[in-house]
Amino acid sequence: MGFHGFDTAKIRSLAGDLETLSQGVTSLHRDVAGVLTRADELMAGKSATASTLLQPLVGYPLGGRAAMPGTLAAELHDTQGSMVRRCDQLDGVQHLTDEGYAIDPALYFGDEKAPEEKKITDLLSALAALDGKDFGSNGNRDDLQKLRDRFGDLTPAELDALLSKVPAADLKRLNDLAAKDDDGSGWKWWDHNGLPDGEFRDFVSSLVKRAGPSHWPALEAAFPSVQPGFDTTDAWIEGYNPQSSQGAKGMHFGVPGEPLFATPGLIDVDGIAQGRFGDCWYIASLTATAHADPKFIQEGIKQNPNGTIDVRIWDKDGKVHWVTVTPDLPMDQNGNVMSANGNGEVWPAYYEKAFALMYGGDKGGGPDGHENDPRYDRKEQGDYGAIEWDFTDKAPSYVTGHDPKSIDNDFGSVKSSFESHHPVIVATRSDDDLKNDHLNPQFDPHYVTRHVFYVKGFDADGKMILGNPWGPGGDIHITAQQYHDYFNSPQELQVGG
């Protein structure tokens, strides 16, 4: 039966037959069209055929249209070409597995150029040569960029084969060298070490996007930036979200049962919920943008053939990246997704996961009441803990690619921005602020201090409708006076352009 049930000799024979057919289709098309056209002329106004597939041929090439069988020529040629490439891939993968390389079965039948063992062995040698190498006073960036480009030349099967053979220490050494960007301090300007953050992020994403699932653990072990940790989050340390009081015991990574989109290709903007991490400021920005321009958010996320997910996100310098994340998400002890989620869909969770990896404006978290407790803020970038407890103006640029606009802190200005078709987010005041002004935060059961809401609209009584990023059912309706008393820091988000 051949390699894993595929008899490439027979498949190649079938591909040859399809190519022969494609070459004969043009003459067949001409002959059939001639017969139908002559018959149509002789039938005194009656159609020569009742077939909707053959009717366009009547009068061809003068009055008719190109249709079957002529249109099959290119399709048959393309199909046989794909079959041949897949056979080359299978034969190449069989050779590599016979030589002791491990390639994920998900990649066996890819429409790729056949794998070349020499590319793999040469790159393995280059990685081993990094051990103890002295890059000199000019740094190692040029050498690392050449290595990065060689990784980029690997097909998915070649990358899998390399990952199955490369020593863990060699892969980790590559991370340690590439992740260290030393040219930002301003001193020793000639000493370019490591890859700049954006380049390194794109490199890691390119590996995750192509590798077979069985090799993701090796990438996660060597490159910590593949997977954001959660052990600095309030939910992990305290066992629950301190604002919503939702439990978070048994937190672990697992693959959700829900699809990316409940309705293929569409997002449900009304089903977005924050989950158990304290990143309302980000989820409010994401949700507000999704309400204003659902297509923009929908186009910013896609699933790859190997099961990973690409998310479009801008970095702290305003440069766009497609961050590739693995499909596993933080879950509780009952297997429920603990991070952001939707109504029967999980695309918000992957936006949040990509943001956790990319967020660069944090120095351990905003004021969260634990400033002197190293358990909460010991890591500054690349995990879920770093995206908790920050401010309204920090997240929008990562979602939209544009800095937000701070607007006057009054009801009328917020309304004007919203009615100009801009997403708007607003923050609530702290408990201490309200206490000092002798205000009662219980004016609405869904009001939460030190929280971020997004503007959904205005009701028939002229009250502002604020959506809660915790999810459906948490809307509040407020008067102009209530806005003045209980809210601040409004931000107008800029989408598109």
Coordinates of C-alpha atoms in Angstrom, one line a residue:
M1 CA 0.0 0.0 0.0
G2 CA 3.0 2.3 0.2
F3 CA 3.9 4.9 2.8
H4 CA 1.0 5.2 5.3
G5 CA -1.4 3.8 2.8
F6 CA -0.4 6.1 -0.1
D7 CA 0.9 4.2 -3.2
T8 CA 2.8 7.1 -4.9
A9 CA 3.5 5.1 -8.0
K10 CA -0.2 4.6 -8.7
I11 CA -1.0 8.2 -7.7
R12 CA 1.7 9.4 -10.2
S13 CA 0.1 7.3 -12.9
L14 CA -3.3 8.8 -12.3
A15 CA -1.7 12.3 -12.4
G16 CA -0.2 11.4 -15.8
D17 CA -3.6 10.4 -17.1
L18 CA -5.1 13.7 -15.9
E19 CA -2.3 15.6 -17.7
T20 CA -3.0 13.7 -20.9
L21 CA -6.7 14.5 -20.6
S22 CA -6.0 18.2 -20.1
Q23 CA -4.0 18.3 -23.3
G24 CA -6.8 16.8 -25.3
V25 CA -9.6 18.9 -23.8
T26 CA -9.1 21.8 -26.3
S27 CA -9.7 19.6 -29.4
L28 CA -12.6 17.9 -27.7
H29 CA -14.2 21.2 -26.8
R30 CA -13.9 22.4 -30.4
D31 CA -15.4 19.2 -31.8
V32 CA -18.4 19.2 -29.4
A33 CA -19.0 22.9 -30.0
G34 CA -19.0 22.3 -33.8
V35 CA -21.5 19.5 -33.6
L36 CA -23.9 21.4 -31.3
T37 CA -23.6 24.6 -33.4
R38 CA -24.4 22.7 -36.6
A39 CA -27.3 20.9 -35.0
D40 CA -28.7 24.1 -33.6
E41 CA -28.7 25.6 -37.2
L42 CA -30.6 22.6 -38.5
M43 CA -33.3 22.4 -35.8
A44 CA -35.3 25.5 -37.0
G45 CA -35.1 27.5 -33.8
K46 CA -35.2 24.6 -31.4
S47 CA -32.2 24.2 -29.0
A48 CA -29.7 21.6 -29.9
T49 CA -29.3 20.6 -26.2
A50 CA -31.2 21.0 -22.9
S51 CA -28.0 20.8 -20.9
T52 CA -27.1 24.0 -19.1
L53 CA -23.4 22.8 -19.2
L54 CA -23.5 22.4 -23.0
Q55 CA -25.7 25.3 -24.1
P56 CA -22.9 27.9 -23.9
L57 CA -20.9 25.9 -26.5
V58 CA -23.5 26.7 -29.2
G59 CA -21.9 29.2 -31.6
Y60 CA -18.4 28.8 -30.1
P61 CA -15.9 30.3 -30.9
L62 CA -17.9 33.1 -32.6
G63 CA -21.0 33.5 -30.5
G64 CA -20.7 31.0 -27.7
R65 CA -18.7 31.1 -24.5
A66 CA -15.8 29.0 -23.1
A67 CA -17.4 26.4 -21.0
M68 CA -17.0 22.7 -20.2
P69 CA -15.1 20.7 -21.3
G70 CA -12.6 23.4 -22.4
T71 CA -12.5 25.1 -19.0
L72 CA -11.3 21.8 -17.5
A73 CA -7.9 22.1 -19.2
A74 CA -6.3 24.4 -16.6
E75 CA -8.0 22.6 -13.7
L76 CA -6.8 19.2 -14.8
H77 CA -3.3 20.5 -15.3
D78 CA -3.3 22.2 -11.8
T79 CA -4.7 19.0 -10.2
Q80 CA -2.0 16.7 -11.6
G81 CA 0.7 19.2 -10.6
S82 CA -0.5 19.2 -7.0
M83 CA -0.7 15.4 -7.0
V84 CA 2.9 15.1 -8.3
R85 CA 4.2 17.6 -5.6
R86 CA 2.3 15.7 -2.9
C87 CA 3.9 12.4 -4.1
D88 CA 7.3 14.0 -4.1
Q89 CA 6.6 15.2 -0.5
L90 CA 5.5 11.7 0.6
D91 CA 8.5 10.0 -0.9
G92 CA 10.8 12.6 0.7
V93 CA 9.1 12.2 4.1
Q94 CA 9.5 8.4 3.8
H95 CA 13.2 8.8 3.2
L96 CA 13.6 11.1 6.2
T97 CA 11.6 8.8 8.5
D98 CA 13.7 5.8 7.3
E99 CA 16.8 7.9 8.3
G100 CA 15.4 8.4 11.9
Y101 CA 13.8 11.8 11.6
A102 CA 10.3 12.3 13.2
I103 CA 7.8 14.2 11.2
D104 CA 4.3 14.9 12.4
P105 CA 1.7 12.9 10.4
A106 CA -0.3 16.1 9.9
L107 CA 2.4 17.2 7.5
Y108 CA 2.9 14.1 5.4
F109 CA 0.6 15.0 2.5
G110 CA 1.4 18.7 2.2
D111 CA 1.5 20.4 -1.2
E112 CA 5.1 21.3 -0.7
K113 CA 8.5 21.0 -2.4
A114 CA 10.0 17.6 -1.5
P115 CA 12.2 17.9 1.7
E116 CA 16.0 18.0 1.3
E117 CA 18.0 16.3 4.0
K118 CA 21.1 18.4 3.3
K119 CA 19.3 21.6 4.3
I120 CA 18.4 20.0 7.6
T121 CA 21.9 18.6 8.4
D122 CA 23.6 21.8 7.4
L123 CA 21.4 23.8 9.7
L124 CA 21.8 21.3 12.5
S125 CA 25.6 21.9 12.2
A126 CA 25.2 25.6 12.1
L127 CA 23.2 25.5 15.3
A128 CA 25.8 23.3 17.0
A129 CA 28.5 25.8 16.0
L130 CA 26.9 28.5 18.1
D131 CA 28.3 26.8 21.2
G132 CA 31.0 29.0 22.5
K133 CA 31.2 31.2 19.4
D134 CA 32.8 34.6 19.9
F135 CA 30.8 37.1 17.8
G136 CA 33.3 39.9 18.4
S137 CA 32.7 43.6 19.0
N138 CA 30.2 43.9 16.2
G139 CA 27.7 41.6 17.9
N140 CA 25.9 38.6 16.6
R141 CA 22.9 40.1 14.8
D142 CA 24.1 39.5 11.2
D143 CA 24.9 35.8 12.0
L144 CA 21.5 35.3 13.7
Q145 CA 19.6 36.9 10.8
K146 CA 21.3 34.5 8.4
L147 CA 20.2 31.6 10.6
R148 CA 16.7 33.0 10.8
D149 CA 16.6 33.2 7.0
R150 CA 17.7 29.6 6.8
F151 CA 14.9 28.5 9.1
G152 CA 12.6 30.5 6.8
D153 CA 13.7 28.4 3.8
L154 CA 12.7 25.1 5.5
T155 CA 9.4 23.5 4.5
P156 CA 7.1 22.4 7.4
A157 CA 8.4 18.8 6.9
E158 CA 12.0 19.9 7.0
L159 CA 11.4 22.0 10.1
D160 CA 9.8 19.1 11.8
A161 CA 12.7 16.8 10.9
L162 CA 15.1 19.4 12.3
L163 CA 13.2 19.7 15.5
S164 CA 13.2 16.0 16.0
K165 CA 17.0 15.9 15.8
V166 CA 18.3 19.2 17.3
P167 CA 19.6 18.9 20.8
A168 CA 17.4 20.9 23.3
A169 CA 20.5 22.8 24.4
D170 CA 21.2 24.0 20.9
L171 CA 17.7 25.3 20.4
K172 CA 17.7 27.0 23.8
R173 CA 21.0 28.6 23.0
L174 CA 19.5 30.1 19.8
N175 CA 16.7 31.6 21.9
D176 CA 19.1 33.0 24.5
L177 CA 21.2 34.6 21.8
A178 CA 18.4 35.9 19.6
A179 CA 16.2 37.2 22.3
K180 CA 18.9 39.4 23.8
D181 CA 18.6 42.8 22.2
D182 CA 21.4 44.9 23.6
D183 CA 21.4 47.9 21.3
G184 CA 18.7 49.9 23.0
S185 CA 20.7 51.5 25.8
G186 CA 22.6 54.0 23.7
W187 CA 26.0 52.9 24.8
K188 CA 28.2 50.6 22.7
W189 CA 26.1 51.5 19.7
W190 CA 28.1 49.2 17.4
D191 CA 27.5 46.1 19.5
H192 CA 24.3 44.7 17.9
N193 CA 23.4 41.6 19.8
G194 CA 20.3 39.6 19.4
L195 CA 17.3 40.3 17.1
P196 CA 15.1 43.3 17.7
D197 CA 11.9 42.5 19.5
G198 CA 9.7 42.6 16.4
E199 CA 12.0 40.5 14.3
F200 CA 12.4 37.9 17.1
R201 CA 8.6 37.8 17.6
D202 CA 8.1 37.2 13.9
F203 CA 10.8 34.5 13.8
V204 CA 9.1 32.6 16.7
S205 CA 5.7 32.9 15.1
S206 CA 7.1 31.5 11.8
L207 CA 8.3 28.4 13.7
V208 CA 5.1 27.8 15.5
K209 CA 3.0 28.3 12.3
R210 CA 4.8 25.6 10.4
A211 CA 5.8 22.9 13.0
G212 CA 3.7 19.8 13.5
P213 CA 1.7 19.6 16.8
S214 CA 4.0 16.9 18.2
H215 CA 6.9 19.3 18.1
W216 CA 5.2 22.3 19.8
P217 CA 6.5 21.2 23.2
A218 CA 10.1 21.4 22.0
L219 CA 9.5 24.9 20.8
E220 CA 7.8 25.9 24.0
A221 CA 10.7 24.5 26.0
A222 CA 13.3 26.4 24.0
F223 CA 11.4 29.6 23.3
P224 CA 9.5 30.9 26.4
S225 CA 7.8 33.5 24.1
V226 CA 5.8 30.7 22.4
Q227 CA 3.4 30.4 25.4
P228 CA 2.4 33.1 27.9
G229 CA 2.5 32.0 31.5
F230 CA -0.3 32.6 34.0
D231 CA 1.3 32.1 37.3
T232 CA 1.6 35.8 38.0
T233 CA -2.1 36.5 37.5
D234 CA -4.4 37.4 40.4
A235 CA -6.6 34.4 39.4
W236 CA -3.8 31.9 39.8
I237 CA -2.4 33.3 43.0
E238 CA -5.7 33.9 44.8
G239 CA -7.8 31.2 43.1
Y240 CA -10.4 33.6 41.8
N241 CA -10.9 36.9 40.0
P242 CA -10.9 39.6 42.8
Q243 CA -13.4 41.8 41.0
S244 CA -15.9 39.3 39.7
S245 CA -15.2 36.6 42.3
Q246 CA -15.2 34.0 39.6
G247 CA -13.3 30.9 40.7
A248 CA -10.1 29.9 39.0
K249 CA -8.9 26.7 40.7
G250 CA -7.1 24.0 38.7
M251 CA -5.8 26.4 36.1
H252 CA -4.0 24.5 33.3
F253 CA -3.6 24.7 29.5
G254 CA -5.9 22.6 27.4
V255 CA -7.4 22.7 23.9
P256 CA -11.0 24.0 23.9
G257 CA -13.9 22.1 22.4
E258 CA -15.5 25.3 21.0
P259 CA -14.7 26.4 17.5
L260 CA -12.9 29.6 16.6
F261 CA -16.2 31.0 15.2
A262 CA -19.6 29.6 16.1
T263 CA -20.7 30.8 12.6
P264 CA -17.8 30.2 10.2
G265 CA -16.1 33.5 9.2
L266 CA -18.3 35.7 11.4
I267 CA -17.8 37.0 14.9
D268 CA -20.5 37.5 17.6
V269 CA -19.8 40.9 19.0
D270 CA -22.4 40.6 21.7
G271 CA -21.0 37.4 23.2
I272 CA -17.5 38.6 24.1
A273 CA -16.7 38.0 27.8
Q274 CA -13.5 38.9 29.7
G275 CA -12.9 35.7 31.6
R276 CA -11.0 35.6 34.8
F277 CA -7.9 37.7 34.2
G278 CA -7.9 41.4 35.2
D279 CA -7.5 42.9 31.7
C280 CA -10.8 44.7 31.3
W281 CA -8.9 47.6 29.8
Y282 CA -7.9 45.4 26.9
I283 CA -11.1 43.4 26.5
A284 CA -13.1 46.7 26.5
S285 CA -10.9 48.0 23.7
L286 CA -11.3 44.8 21.7
T287 CA -15.1 44.7 22.2
A288 CA -15.6 48.3 21.4
T289 CA -13.7 47.9 18.2
A290 CA -15.6 44.8 17.3
H291 CA -18.9 46.6 17.8
A292 CA -17.8 49.5 15.6
D293 CA -16.1 47.5 12.9
P294 CA -16.7 43.7 13.2
K295 CA -15.1 43.0 9.8
F296 CA -11.8 44.6 11.0
I297 CA -11.6 42.3 13.9
Q298 CA -12.8 39.3 11.9
E299 CA -10.1 39.8 9.3
G300 CA -7.4 40.0 12.1
I301 CA -7.6 36.3 13.0
K302 CA -7.2 33.1 11.0
Q303 CA -6.5 29.4 11.6
N304 CA -3.5 27.7 10.0
P305 CA -3.4 24.1 8.6
N306 CA -1.4 22.8 11.6
G307 CA -4.1 24.1 14.0
T308 CA -2.3 27.2 15.2
I309 CA -3.9 30.6 15.1
D310 CA -2.6 33.8 13.6
V311 CA -3.7 37.1 15.2
R312 CA -3.0 40.5 13.8
I313 CA -1.6 42.9 16.4
W314 CA 0.5 46.0 16.5
D315 CA 3.5 46.3 18.8
K316 CA 4.5 49.2 21.1
D317 CA 6.2 50.9 18.1
G318 CA 3.1 50.8 15.9
K319 CA 4.4 48.0 13.6
V320 CA 1.9 45.3 12.6
H321 CA 2.6 41.6 13.3
W322 CA 0.8 38.3 12.8
V323 CA 1.4 36.6 16.0
T324 CA 1.0 32.8 15.8
V325 CA -0.3 31.1 19.0
T326 CA -0.9 27.4 19.8
P327 CA -4.5 26.4 20.2
D328 CA -4.3 25.5 23.9
L329 CA -5.8 28.0 26.4
P330 CA -6.0 28.5 30.2
M331 CA -8.8 26.3 31.6
D332 CA -10.2 25.6 35.0
Q333 CA -10.4 22.3 36.8
N334 CA -13.7 21.6 34.9
G335 CA -12.2 22.2 31.5
N336 CA -13.9 25.6 31.0
V337 CA -11.9 28.3 29.2
M338 CA -10.8 30.8 31.8
S339 CA -9.4 33.5 29.5
A340 CA -11.5 35.7 27.3
N341 CA -14.2 33.8 25.4
G342 CA -17.3 34.2 23.3
N343 CA -20.8 32.7 23.0
G344 CA -19.8 29.2 21.8
E345 CA -16.7 30.5 20.2
V346 CA -13.1 31.2 21.3
W347 CA -11.6 33.8 19.0
P348 CA -11.5 36.4 21.8
A349 CA -9.2 34.1 23.8
Y350 CA -6.7 34.0 21.0
Y351 CA -6.7 37.8 20.6
E352 CA -6.0 38.0 24.3
K353 CA -3.3 35.3 24.1
A354 CA -1.5 37.2 21.3
F355 CA -1.8 40.4 23.3
A356 CA -0.2 38.8 26.4
L357 CA 2.8 37.8 24.2
M358 CA 3.1 41.2 22.5
Y359 CA 2.3 43.8 25.2
G360 CA 5.4 45.9 25.7
G361 CA 4.1 48.9 27.7
D362 CA 4.0 47.2 31.1
K363 CA 6.5 47.2 33.9
G364 CA 4.8 44.5 36.0
G365 CA 1.3 45.8 36.1
G366 CA -0.5 49.0 37.0
P367 CA -1.6 49.7 40.6
D368 CA -3.2 46.5 41.8
G369 CA -2.8 46.8 45.6
H370 CA 0.1 44.3 45.5
E371 CA 3.0 46.6 44.5
N372 CA 5.2 45.2 47.2
D373 CA 4.4 41.5 46.6
P374 CA 6.8 40.0 44.1
R375 CA 4.4 37.0 43.5
Y376 CA 2.1 39.3 41.4
D377 CA 4.5 41.4 39.3
R378 CA 7.7 39.5 39.0
K379 CA 7.6 39.3 35.2
E380 CA 7.4 42.4 33.0
Q381 CA 6.5 41.1 29.6
G382 CA 5.1 38.1 27.7
D383 CA 2.6 36.5 30.1
Y384 CA -1.0 37.0 31.3
G385 CA 0.1 38.6 34.5
A386 CA 1.6 41.5 32.7
I387 CA -1.7 42.5 31.0
E388 CA -3.6 42.8 34.3
W389 CA -4.4 46.1 35.9
D390 CA -3.4 48.8 33.4
F391 CA -4.9 51.9 32.0
T392 CA -7.5 52.9 29.4
D393 CA -5.0 54.5 27.0
K394 CA -2.6 51.5 26.9
A395 CA -4.5 48.8 24.9
P396 CA -6.2 50.5 22.0
S397 CA -3.1 50.9 19.8
Y398 CA -2.4 47.1 20.0
V399 CA -5.9 46.5 18.7
T400 CA -6.3 49.2 16.0
G401 CA -2.8 50.2 15.1
H402 CA -3.5 53.8 16.1
D403 CA -3.0 55.6 19.4
P404 CA -6.3 56.5 21.1
K405 CA -7.4 60.1 21.5
S406 CA -8.1 61.3 25.0
I407 CA -11.3 63.3 25.0
D408 CA -12.8 65.7 27.5
N409 CA -14.2 64.0 30.5
D410 CA -17.8 64.9 30.2
F411 CA -21.0 63.2 29.0
G412 CA -21.4 65.4 25.9
S413 CA -17.8 64.8 24.6
V414 CA -18.2 61.1 25.0
K415 CA -21.5 61.2 23.1
S416 CA -20.1 63.3 20.3
S417 CA -17.2 60.9 19.8
F418 CA -19.5 57.9 19.8
E419 CA -21.9 59.5 17.4
S420 CA -19.0 60.2 15.1
H421 CA -18.6 56.4 14.7
H422 CA -15.6 56.0 17.0
P423 CA -15.4 53.2 19.6
V424 CA -15.1 54.8 23.0
I425 CA -14.0 53.3 26.4
V426 CA -14.3 54.9 29.8
A427 CA -12.9 54.0 33.2
T428 CA -14.5 53.9 36.6
R429 CA -13.0 55.6 39.7
S430 CA -11.3 53.9 42.6
D431 CA -13.0 53.1 45.9
D432 CA -10.9 55.7 47.7
D433 CA -11.9 58.4 45.2
L434 CA -15.6 57.7 45.7
K435 CA -15.2 57.5 49.5
N436 CA -13.4 60.9 49.5
D437 CA -16.3 62.4 47.5
H438 CA -18.9 60.7 49.7
L439 CA -20.4 58.8 46.7
N440 CA -22.1 55.5 46.8
P441 CA -20.9 53.0 44.2
Q442 CA -24.0 50.9 44.6
F443 CA -26.1 53.2 42.4
D444 CA -26.2 50.3 39.9
P445 CA -25.5 46.6 40.7
H446 CA -23.3 46.2 37.7
Y447 CA -21.1 49.2 38.5
V448 CA -17.5 48.1 39.4
T449 CA -14.7 50.4 40.7
R450 CA -11.3 50.4 38.9
H451 CA -12.9 48.9 35.8
V452 CA -13.2 49.8 32.1
F453 CA -16.5 49.9 30.2
Y454 CA -17.2 50.6 26.5
V455 CA -19.9 52.8 25.1
K456 CA -22.7 50.8 23.4
G457 CA -25.1 53.7 22.6
F458 CA -27.8 55.9 24.2
D459 CA -31.3 54.8 25.2
A460 CA -34.7 56.5 24.6
D461 CA -34.3 58.6 27.8
G462 CA -30.9 59.9 26.7
K463 CA -28.9 57.8 29.1
M464 CA -25.6 56.4 28.0
I465 CA -25.5 52.6 27.7
L466 CA -22.2 51.2 28.8
G467 CA -21.2 47.6 28.1
N468 CA -19.3 45.6 30.6
P469 CA -16.4 43.5 29.2
W470 CA -17.4 40.7 31.7
G471 CA -20.0 39.8 29.1
P472 CA -23.7 39.9 28.2
G473 CA -26.1 41.1 31.0
G474 CA -23.8 43.6 32.6
D475 CA -24.9 46.8 30.8
I476 CA -25.5 49.9 32.8
H477 CA -27.5 53.0 31.8
I478 CA -26.2 56.3 33.3
T479 CA -27.2 59.9 33.3
A480 CA -24.9 62.8 32.6
Q481 CA -24.6 63.5 36.4
Q482 CA -23.7 59.8 37.1
Y483 CA -21.1 59.9 34.4
H484 CA -19.6 63.0 36.0
D485 CA -19.6 61.4 39.4
Y486 CA -18.4 57.9 38.7
F487 CA -16.4 57.8 35.5
N488 CA -13.2 59.2 34.0
S489 CA -10.4 58.8 31.4
P490 CA -12.5 58.4 28.2
Q491 CA -10.6 57.3 25.1
E492 CA -11.7 57.6 21.5
L493 CA -10.3 54.7 19.5
Q494 CA -9.2 55.2 15.9
V495 CA -10.0 52.3 13.5
G496 CA -8.9 52.1 9.9
G497 CA -7.3 54.8 7.8

